[in-house]
């Protein structure tokens, strides 16, 4: 067996274990929390009084305008200087959540705004309250339109979690770095890590296509585009 293949096979287990223990949970938790935060921010920007809208607009401006790696460093390495000490995984989770919340808020805000005004008027005309209109009429329609960009954000997040290695989270990429430190084979190990990320992204891309096709059969964006 070639040396490179033997090395890749022997390191596959530790890489996959690190992915299952840290990369996958970090991705799922960050996206779920970021999506909820994004929804709140989008609603505040669209419907809240001007002072509240200004606050969340400032938050979006900061987190969309600065690199994610810098945000992670500020949270993990910067906050201890003011007495706030976080473990690596919670620090990464907070950083990714705040970053994803800023980006998804813009997507959600745009999709809510895209729902025709007549939908609001029709819902109000049958006696719905604002919360009922949002829950039963506006958000279901906006969700169909938001699926493609939110799916892309999720797939990007899977790859971006590799940045957590910089703040010592023992996820997939840092596992590869540790093996490199003992084997001195960076090319082989980093190619293997890249292939695992590529596989994850490819699977998620196929799931995204299937979801979009399913939504398209029920009046989603595919029918509108056609």
PDB file of C-alpha atoms in Angstrom:
ATOM      1  CA  UNK A   1       0.000   0.000   0.000  1.00  0.00           C
ATOM      2  CA  UNK A   2       1.386   3.449  -0.886  1.00  0.00           C
ATOM      3  CA  UNK A   3       2.524   5.553   2.047  1.00  0.00           C
ATOM      4  CA  UNK A   4       0.121   8.389   1.270  1.00  0.00           C
ATOM      5  CA  UNK A   5      -2.865   6.061   1.144  1.00  0.00           C
ATOM      6  CA  UNK A   6      -1.878   4.336   4.375  1.00  0.00           C
ATOM      7  CA  UNK A   7      -1.545   7.721   6.065  1.00  0.00           C
ATOM      8  CA  UNK A   8      -4.936   8.887   4.816  1.00  0.00           C
ATOM      9  CA  UNK A   9      -6.648   5.692   5.962  1.00  0.00           C
ATOM     10  CA  UNK A  10      -5.029   5.773   9.398  1.00  0.00           C
ATOM     11  CA  UNK A  11      -5.971   9.413   9.931  1.00  0.00           C
ATOM     12  CA  UNK A  12      -9.503   9.128   8.578  1.00  0.00           C
ATOM     13  CA  UNK A  13     -10.949   7.907  11.886  1.00  0.00           C
ATOM     14  CA  UNK A  14      -9.603  10.776  14.030  1.00  0.00           C
ATOM     15  CA  UNK A  15     -10.680  13.340  11.433  1.00  0.00           C
ATOM     16  CA  UNK A  16     -14.214  11.970  11.193  1.00  0.00           C
ATOM     17  CA  UNK A  17     -14.473  11.706  14.979  1.00  0.00           C
ATOM     18  CA  UNK A  18     -13.437  15.348  15.368  1.00  0.00           C
ATOM     19  CA  UNK A  19     -16.002  16.283  12.728  1.00  0.00           C
ATOM     20  CA  UNK A  20     -18.794  14.418  14.492  1.00  0.00           C
ATOM     21  CA  UNK A  21     -17.881  15.687  17.958  1.00  0.00           C
ATOM     22  CA  UNK A  22     -17.236  19.329  17.139  1.00  0.00           C
ATOM     23  CA  UNK A  23     -17.717  20.387  13.502  1.00  0.00           C
ATOM     24  CA  UNK A  24     -21.255  19.041  13.091  1.00  0.00           C
ATOM     25  CA  UNK A  25     -22.596  20.249  16.483  1.00  0.00           C
ATOM     26  CA  UNK A  26     -20.946  23.650  16.019  1.00  0.00           C
ATOM     27  CA  UNK A  27     -22.498  23.992  12.562  1.00  0.00           C
ATOM     28  CA  UNK A  28     -25.999  22.915  13.569  1.00  0.00           C
ATOM     29  CA  UNK A  29     -26.148  24.922  16.796  1.00  0.00           C
ATOM     30  CA  UNK A  30     -24.666  28.061  15.230  1.00  0.00           C
ATOM     31  CA  UNK A  31     -27.037  27.968  12.290  1.00  0.00           C
ATOM     32  CA  UNK A  32     -30.137  27.272  14.391  1.00  0.00           C
ATOM     33  CA  UNK A  33     -29.345  30.029  16.886  1.00  0.00           C
ATOM     34  CA  UNK A  34     -28.204  32.397  14.128  1.00  0.00           C
ATOM     35  CA  UNK A  35     -31.403  31.804  12.177  1.00  0.00           C
ATOM     36  CA  UNK A  36     -33.534  32.641  15.218  1.00  0.00           C
ATOM     37  CA  UNK A  37     -31.425  35.722  15.896  1.00  0.00           C
ATOM     38  CA  UNK A  38     -31.682  36.732  12.238  1.00  0.00           C
ATOM     39  CA  UNK A  39     -35.464  36.465  12.321  1.00  0.00           C
ATOM     40  CA  UNK A  40     -35.669  38.690  15.406  1.00  0.00           C
ATOM     41  CA  UNK A  41     -33.283  41.233  13.912  1.00  0.00           C
ATOM     42  CA  UNK A  42     -35.172  41.292  10.603  1.00  0.00           C
ATOM     43  CA  UNK A  43     -38.521  41.829  12.322  1.00  0.00           C
ATOM     44  CA  UNK A  44     -37.062  44.597  14.498  1.00  0.00           C
ATOM     45  CA  UNK A  45     -35.575  46.351  11.474  1.00  0.00           C
ATOM     46  CA  UNK A  46     -38.858  46.194   9.582  1.00  0.00           C
ATOM     47  CA  UNK A  47     -41.421  46.892  12.280  1.00  0.00           C
ATOM     48  CA  UNK A  48     -39.818  48.226  15.481  1.00  0.00           C
ATOM     49  CA  UNK A  49     -39.486  51.927  16.393  1.00  0.00           C
ATOM     50  CA  UNK A  50     -36.517  53.771  14.898  1.00  0.00           C
ATOM     51  CA  UNK A  51     -34.190  53.574  17.967  1.00  0.00           C
ATOM     52  CA  UNK A  52     -34.460  49.774  18.144  1.00  0.00           C
ATOM     53  CA  UNK A  53     -34.054  49.465  14.379  1.00  0.00           C
ATOM     54  CA  UNK A  54     -30.920  51.616  14.589  1.00  0.00           C
ATOM     55  CA  UNK A  55     -29.392  49.324  17.223  1.00  0.00           C
ATOM     56  CA  UNK A  56     -29.883  46.142  15.208  1.00  0.00           C
ATOM     57  CA  UNK A  57     -28.764  47.924  12.038  1.00  0.00           C
ATOM     58  CA  UNK A  58     -25.507  48.804  13.825  1.00  0.00           C
ATOM     59  CA  UNK A  59     -25.097  45.159  14.875  1.00  0.00           C
ATOM     60  CA  UNK A  60     -25.565  43.972  11.286  1.00  0.00           C
ATOM     61  CA  UNK A  61     -23.123  46.600  10.030  1.00  0.00           C
ATOM     62  CA  UNK A  62     -20.435  45.487  12.482  1.00  0.00           C
ATOM     63  CA  UNK A  63     -20.693  41.746  11.907  1.00  0.00           C
ATOM     64  CA  UNK A  64     -21.075  41.934   8.139  1.00  0.00           C
ATOM     65  CA  UNK A  65     -18.244  44.428   7.821  1.00  0.00           C
ATOM     66  CA  UNK A  66     -15.549  42.662   9.848  1.00  0.00           C
ATOM     67  CA  UNK A  67     -13.839  39.300   9.191  1.00  0.00           C
ATOM     68  CA  UNK A  68     -15.235  36.284  11.001  1.00  0.00           C
ATOM     69  CA  UNK A  69     -11.751  35.310  12.168  1.00  0.00           C
ATOM     70  CA  UNK A  70     -11.290  38.704  13.816  1.00  0.00           C
ATOM     71  CA  UNK A  71     -14.654  38.314  15.554  1.00  0.00           C
ATOM     72  CA  UNK A  72     -13.624  34.916  16.934  1.00  0.00           C
ATOM     73  CA  UNK A  73     -10.314  36.337  18.185  1.00  0.00           C
ATOM     74  CA  UNK A  74     -12.061  39.255  19.873  1.00  0.00           C
ATOM     75  CA  UNK A  75     -14.444  36.917  21.692  1.00  0.00           C
ATOM     76  CA  UNK A  76     -11.918  34.259  22.730  1.00  0.00           C
ATOM     77  CA  UNK A  77      -8.714  36.255  23.198  1.00  0.00           C
ATOM     78  CA  UNK A  78     -10.047  39.784  23.686  1.00  0.00           C
ATOM     79  CA  UNK A  79     -12.857  39.372  26.217  1.00  0.00           C
ATOM     80  CA  UNK A  80     -10.588  37.901  28.955  1.00  0.00           C
ATOM     81  CA  UNK A  81      -8.918  41.329  29.209  1.00  0.00           C
ATOM     82  CA  UNK A  82     -12.224  42.691  30.550  1.00  0.00           C
ATOM     83  CA  UNK A  83     -12.860  39.712  32.811  1.00  0.00           C
ATOM     84  CA  UNK A  84     -15.002  37.575  30.470  1.00  0.00           C
ATOM     85  CA  UNK A  85     -13.359  34.184  29.986  1.00  0.00           C
ATOM     86  CA  UNK A  86     -14.999  31.621  27.701  1.00  0.00           C
ATOM     87  CA  UNK A  87     -14.017  28.107  26.748  1.00  0.00           C
ATOM     88  CA  UNK A  88     -13.146  27.575  23.117  1.00  0.00           C
ATOM     89  CA  UNK A  89     -16.363  25.878  21.981  1.00  0.00           C
ATOM     90  CA  UNK A  90     -18.786  28.386  23.589  1.00  0.00           C
ATOM     91  CA  UNK A  91     -16.671  31.250  22.231  1.00  0.00           C
ATOM     92  CA  UNK A  92     -16.837  29.777  18.727  1.00  0.00           C
ATOM     93  CA  UNK A  93     -20.565  29.162  19.085  1.00  0.00           C
ATOM     94  CA  UNK A  94     -21.187  32.781  20.100  1.00  0.00           C
ATOM     95  CA  UNK A  95     -19.017  34.104  17.295  1.00  0.00           C
ATOM     96  CA  UNK A  96     -20.610  31.997  14.573  1.00  0.00           C
ATOM     97  CA  UNK A  97     -24.110  32.672  15.898  1.00  0.00           C
ATOM     98  CA  UNK A  98     -23.645  36.439  15.858  1.00  0.00           C
ATOM     99  CA  UNK A  99     -22.093  36.310  12.399  1.00  0.00           C
ATOM    100  CA  UNK A 100     -24.778  34.061  10.926  1.00  0.00           C
ATOM    101  CA  UNK A 101     -27.494  36.131  12.610  1.00  0.00           C
ATOM    102  CA  UNK A 102     -26.276  39.257  10.834  1.00  0.00           C
ATOM    103  CA  UNK A 103     -26.240  37.628   7.401  1.00  0.00           C
ATOM    104  CA  UNK A 104     -29.493  35.699   7.735  1.00  0.00           C
ATOM    105  CA  UNK A 105     -31.274  38.813   9.020  1.00  0.00           C
ATOM    106  CA  UNK A 106     -30.662  40.500   5.682  1.00  0.00           C
ATOM    107  CA  UNK A 107     -31.967  37.478   3.797  1.00  0.00           C
ATOM    108  CA  UNK A 108     -35.071  37.221   5.959  1.00  0.00           C
ATOM    109  CA  UNK A 109     -35.698  40.965   5.815  1.00  0.00           C
ATOM    110  CA  UNK A 110     -35.526  40.916   2.033  1.00  0.00           C
ATOM    111  CA  UNK A 111     -37.853  37.927   1.690  1.00  0.00           C
ATOM    112  CA  UNK A 112     -40.431  39.388   4.095  1.00  0.00           C
ATOM    113  CA  UNK A 113     -40.321  42.649   2.159  1.00  0.00           C
ATOM    114  CA  UNK A 114     -40.862  40.741  -1.088  1.00  0.00           C
ATOM    115  CA  UNK A 115     -44.289  39.464  -0.008  1.00  0.00           C
ATOM    116  CA  UNK A 116     -46.876  41.615  -1.830  1.00  0.00           C
ATOM    117  CA  UNK A 117     -48.719  44.231   0.202  1.00  0.00           C
ATOM    118  CA  UNK A 118     -52.001  42.669  -0.872  1.00  0.00           C
ATOM    119  CA  UNK A 119     -51.209  39.606   1.225  1.00  0.00           C
ATOM    120  CA  UNK A 120     -51.068  41.774   4.333  1.00  0.00           C
ATOM    121  CA  UNK A 121     -54.287  43.547   3.438  1.00  0.00           C
ATOM    122  CA  UNK A 122     -56.117  40.301   2.680  1.00  0.00           C
ATOM    123  CA  UNK A 123     -55.051  38.788   6.003  1.00  0.00           C
ATOM    124  CA  UNK A 124     -56.041  41.882   7.972  1.00  0.00           C
ATOM    125  CA  UNK A 125     -59.397  41.984   6.173  1.00  0.00           C
ATOM    126  CA  UNK A 126     -60.418  38.618   7.647  1.00  0.00           C
ATOM    127  CA  UNK A 127     -59.613  39.759  11.176  1.00  0.00           C
ATOM    128  CA  UNK A 128     -56.104  38.422  11.757  1.00  0.00           C
ATOM    129  CA  UNK A 129     -53.831  40.160  14.228  1.00  0.00           C
ATOM    130  CA  UNK A 130     -50.312  41.219  13.264  1.00  0.00           C
ATOM    131  CA  UNK A 131     -48.764  38.116  14.834  1.00  0.00           C
ATOM    132  CA  UNK A 132     -51.258  35.845  13.081  1.00  0.00           C
ATOM    133  CA  UNK A 133     -50.555  37.529   9.748  1.00  0.00           C
ATOM    134  CA  UNK A 134     -46.841  36.981  10.225  1.00  0.00           C
ATOM    135  CA  UNK A 135     -47.165  33.390  11.386  1.00  0.00           C
ATOM    136  CA  UNK A 136     -49.844  32.166   8.981  1.00  0.00           C
ATOM    137  CA  UNK A 137     -49.403  34.264   5.859  1.00  0.00           C
ATOM    138  CA  UNK A 138     -46.153  36.196   5.553  1.00  0.00           C
ATOM    139  CA  UNK A 139     -43.482  33.904   6.997  1.00  0.00           C
ATOM    140  CA  UNK A 140     -44.603  30.752   5.109  1.00  0.00           C
ATOM    141  CA  UNK A 141     -44.379  32.637   1.818  1.00  0.00           C
ATOM    142  CA  UNK A 142     -41.092  34.288   2.727  1.00  0.00           C
ATOM    143  CA  UNK A 143     -39.613  30.946   3.821  1.00  0.00           C
ATOM    144  CA  UNK A 144     -39.970  29.476   0.332  1.00  0.00           C
ATOM    145  CA  UNK A 145     -38.046  32.353  -1.191  1.00  0.00           C
ATOM    146  CA  UNK A 146     -35.425  32.269   1.573  1.00  0.00           C
ATOM    147  CA  UNK A 147     -34.542  28.588   1.172  1.00  0.00           C
ATOM    148  CA  UNK A 148     -31.823  28.974  -1.511  1.00  0.00           C
ATOM    149  CA  UNK A 149     -29.829  31.789   0.134  1.00  0.00           C
ATOM    150  CA  UNK A 150     -30.190  30.302   3.624  1.00  0.00           C
ATOM    151  CA  UNK A 151     -29.084  26.912   2.323  1.00  0.00           C
ATOM    152  CA  UNK A 152     -26.021  28.523   0.785  1.00  0.00           C
ATOM    153  CA  UNK A 153     -25.278  30.209   4.107  1.00  0.00           C
ATOM    154  CA  UNK A 154     -25.521  26.850   5.886  1.00  0.00           C
ATOM    155  CA  UNK A 155     -23.162  25.169   3.426  1.00  0.00           C
ATOM    156  CA  UNK A 156     -20.685  28.029   3.788  1.00  0.00           C
ATOM    157  CA  UNK A 157     -20.900  27.696   7.559  1.00  0.00           C
ATOM    158  CA  UNK A 158     -19.800  24.060   7.366  1.00  0.00           C
ATOM    159  CA  UNK A 159     -16.558  25.215   5.754  1.00  0.00           C
ATOM    160  CA  UNK A 160     -16.188  28.302   7.936  1.00  0.00           C
ATOM    161  CA  UNK A 161     -16.135  26.179  11.097  1.00  0.00           C
ATOM    162  CA  UNK A 162     -12.525  25.359  10.173  1.00  0.00           C
ATOM    163  CA  UNK A 163     -11.715  28.866  11.466  1.00  0.00           C
ATOM    164  CA  UNK A 164     -12.561  27.615  14.962  1.00  0.00           C
ATOM    165  CA  UNK A 165      -9.223  25.798  14.900  1.00  0.00           C
ATOM    166  CA  UNK A 166      -7.607  29.211  15.346  1.00  0.00           C
ATOM    167  CA  UNK A 167      -9.143  29.495  18.815  1.00  0.00           C
ATOM    168  CA  UNK A 168      -8.255  25.893  19.775  1.00  0.00           C
ATOM    169  CA  UNK A 169     -11.589  24.187  19.101  1.00  0.00           C
ATOM    170  CA  UNK A 170     -10.559  20.569  18.326  1.00  0.00           C
ATOM    171  CA  UNK A 171     -12.735  20.300  15.225  1.00  0.00           C
ATOM    172  CA  UNK A 172     -11.906  18.565  11.959  1.00  0.00           C
ATOM    173  CA  UNK A 173      -9.267  20.975  10.680  1.00  0.00           C
ATOM    174  CA  UNK A 174      -7.431  21.233  13.968  1.00  0.00           C
ATOM    175  CA  UNK A 175      -7.408  17.432  14.148  1.00  0.00           C
ATOM    176  CA  UNK A 176      -5.656  17.482  10.776  1.00  0.00           C
ATOM    177  CA  UNK A 177      -3.179  20.070  12.100  1.00  0.00           C
ATOM    178  CA  UNK A 178      -2.361  17.885  15.089  1.00  0.00           C
ATOM    179  CA  UNK A 179      -1.705  14.853  12.906  1.00  0.00           C
ATOM    180  CA  UNK A 180       0.492  16.998  10.638  1.00  0.00           C
ATOM    181  CA  UNK A 181       2.514  18.031  13.687  1.00  0.00           C
ATOM    182  CA  UNK A 182       3.431  14.380  14.318  1.00  0.00           C
ATOM    183  CA  UNK A 183       3.693  13.033  10.760  1.00  0.00           C
ATOM    184  CA  UNK A 184       5.154  16.067   8.953  1.00  0.00           C
ATOM    185  CA  UNK A 185       2.903  15.350   5.975  1.00  0.00           C
ATOM    186  CA  UNK A 186       0.905  18.574   5.522  1.00  0.00           C
ATOM    187  CA  UNK A 187       0.041  18.070   1.854  1.00  0.00           C
ATOM    188  CA  UNK A 188      -1.589  14.668   2.333  1.00  0.00           C
ATOM    189  CA  UNK A 189      -3.439  15.541   5.539  1.00  0.00           C
ATOM    190  CA  UNK A 190      -4.748  18.895   4.345  1.00  0.00           C
ATOM    191  CA  UNK A 191      -5.913  17.351   1.084  1.00  0.00           C
ATOM    192  CA  UNK A 192      -7.752  14.715   3.111  1.00  0.00           C
ATOM    193  CA  UNK A 193      -9.388  17.388   5.285  1.00  0.00           C
ATOM    194  CA  UNK A 194     -10.366  19.319   2.166  1.00  0.00           C
ATOM    195  CA  UNK A 195     -11.927  16.198   0.648  1.00  0.00           C
ATOM    196  CA  UNK A 196     -14.021  15.626   3.772  1.00  0.00           C
ATOM    197  CA  UNK A 197     -15.283  19.221   3.654  1.00  0.00           C
ATOM    198  CA  UNK A 198     -15.958  18.790  -0.064  1.00  0.00           C
ATOM    199  CA  UNK A 199     -17.960  15.629   0.597  1.00  0.00           C
ATOM    200  CA  UNK A 200     -20.045  17.327   3.290  1.00  0.00           C
ATOM    201  CA  UNK A 201     -20.699  20.323   1.059  1.00  0.00           C
ATOM    202  CA  UNK A 202     -21.653  18.097  -1.889  1.00  0.00           C
ATOM    203  CA  UNK A 203     -24.151  16.107   0.174  1.00  0.00           C
ATOM    204  CA  UNK A 204     -25.712  19.285   1.543  1.00  0.00           C
ATOM    205  CA  UNK A 205     -25.873  20.781  -1.955  1.00  0.00           C
ATOM    206  CA  UNK A 206     -27.820  17.781  -3.199  1.00  0.00           C
ATOM    207  CA  UNK A 207     -30.199  18.024  -0.250  1.00  0.00           C
ATOM    208  CA  UNK A 208     -30.658  21.706  -1.049  1.00  0.00           C
ATOM    209  CA  UNK A 209     -31.586  20.888  -4.658  1.00  0.00           C
ATOM    210  CA  UNK A 210     -34.145  18.317  -3.523  1.00  0.00           C
ATOM    211  CA  UNK A 211     -35.666  20.757  -1.030  1.00  0.00           C
ATOM    212  CA  UNK A 212     -35.897  23.484  -3.654  1.00  0.00           C
ATOM    213  CA  UNK A 213     -37.559  21.087  -6.088  1.00  0.00           C
ATOM    214  CA  UNK A 214     -40.051  20.028  -3.441  1.00  0.00           C
ATOM    215  CA  UNK A 215     -40.914  23.624  -2.608  1.00  0.00           C
ATOM    216  CA  UNK A 216     -41.147  24.415  -6.310  1.00  0.00           C
ATOM    217  CA  UNK A 217     -43.991  21.926  -6.706  1.00  0.00           C
ATOM    218  CA  UNK A 218     -46.006  23.904  -4.165  1.00  0.00           C
ATOM    219  CA  UNK A 219     -45.653  27.347  -5.605  1.00  0.00           C
ATOM    220  CA  UNK A 220     -42.087  28.066  -4.580  1.00  0.00           C
ATOM    221  CA  UNK A 221     -39.427  30.125  -6.255  1.00  0.00           C
ATOM    222  CA  UNK A 222     -38.866  27.644  -9.076  1.00  0.00           C
ATOM    223  CA  UNK A 223     -42.367  28.198 -10.412  1.00  0.00           C
ATOM    224  CA  UNK A 224     -42.047  31.944  -9.987  1.00  0.00           C
ATOM    225  CA  UNK A 225     -38.771  31.926 -11.891  1.00  0.00           C
ATOM    226  CA  UNK A 226     -40.319  29.877 -14.708  1.00  0.00           C
TER     227      UNK A 226
END
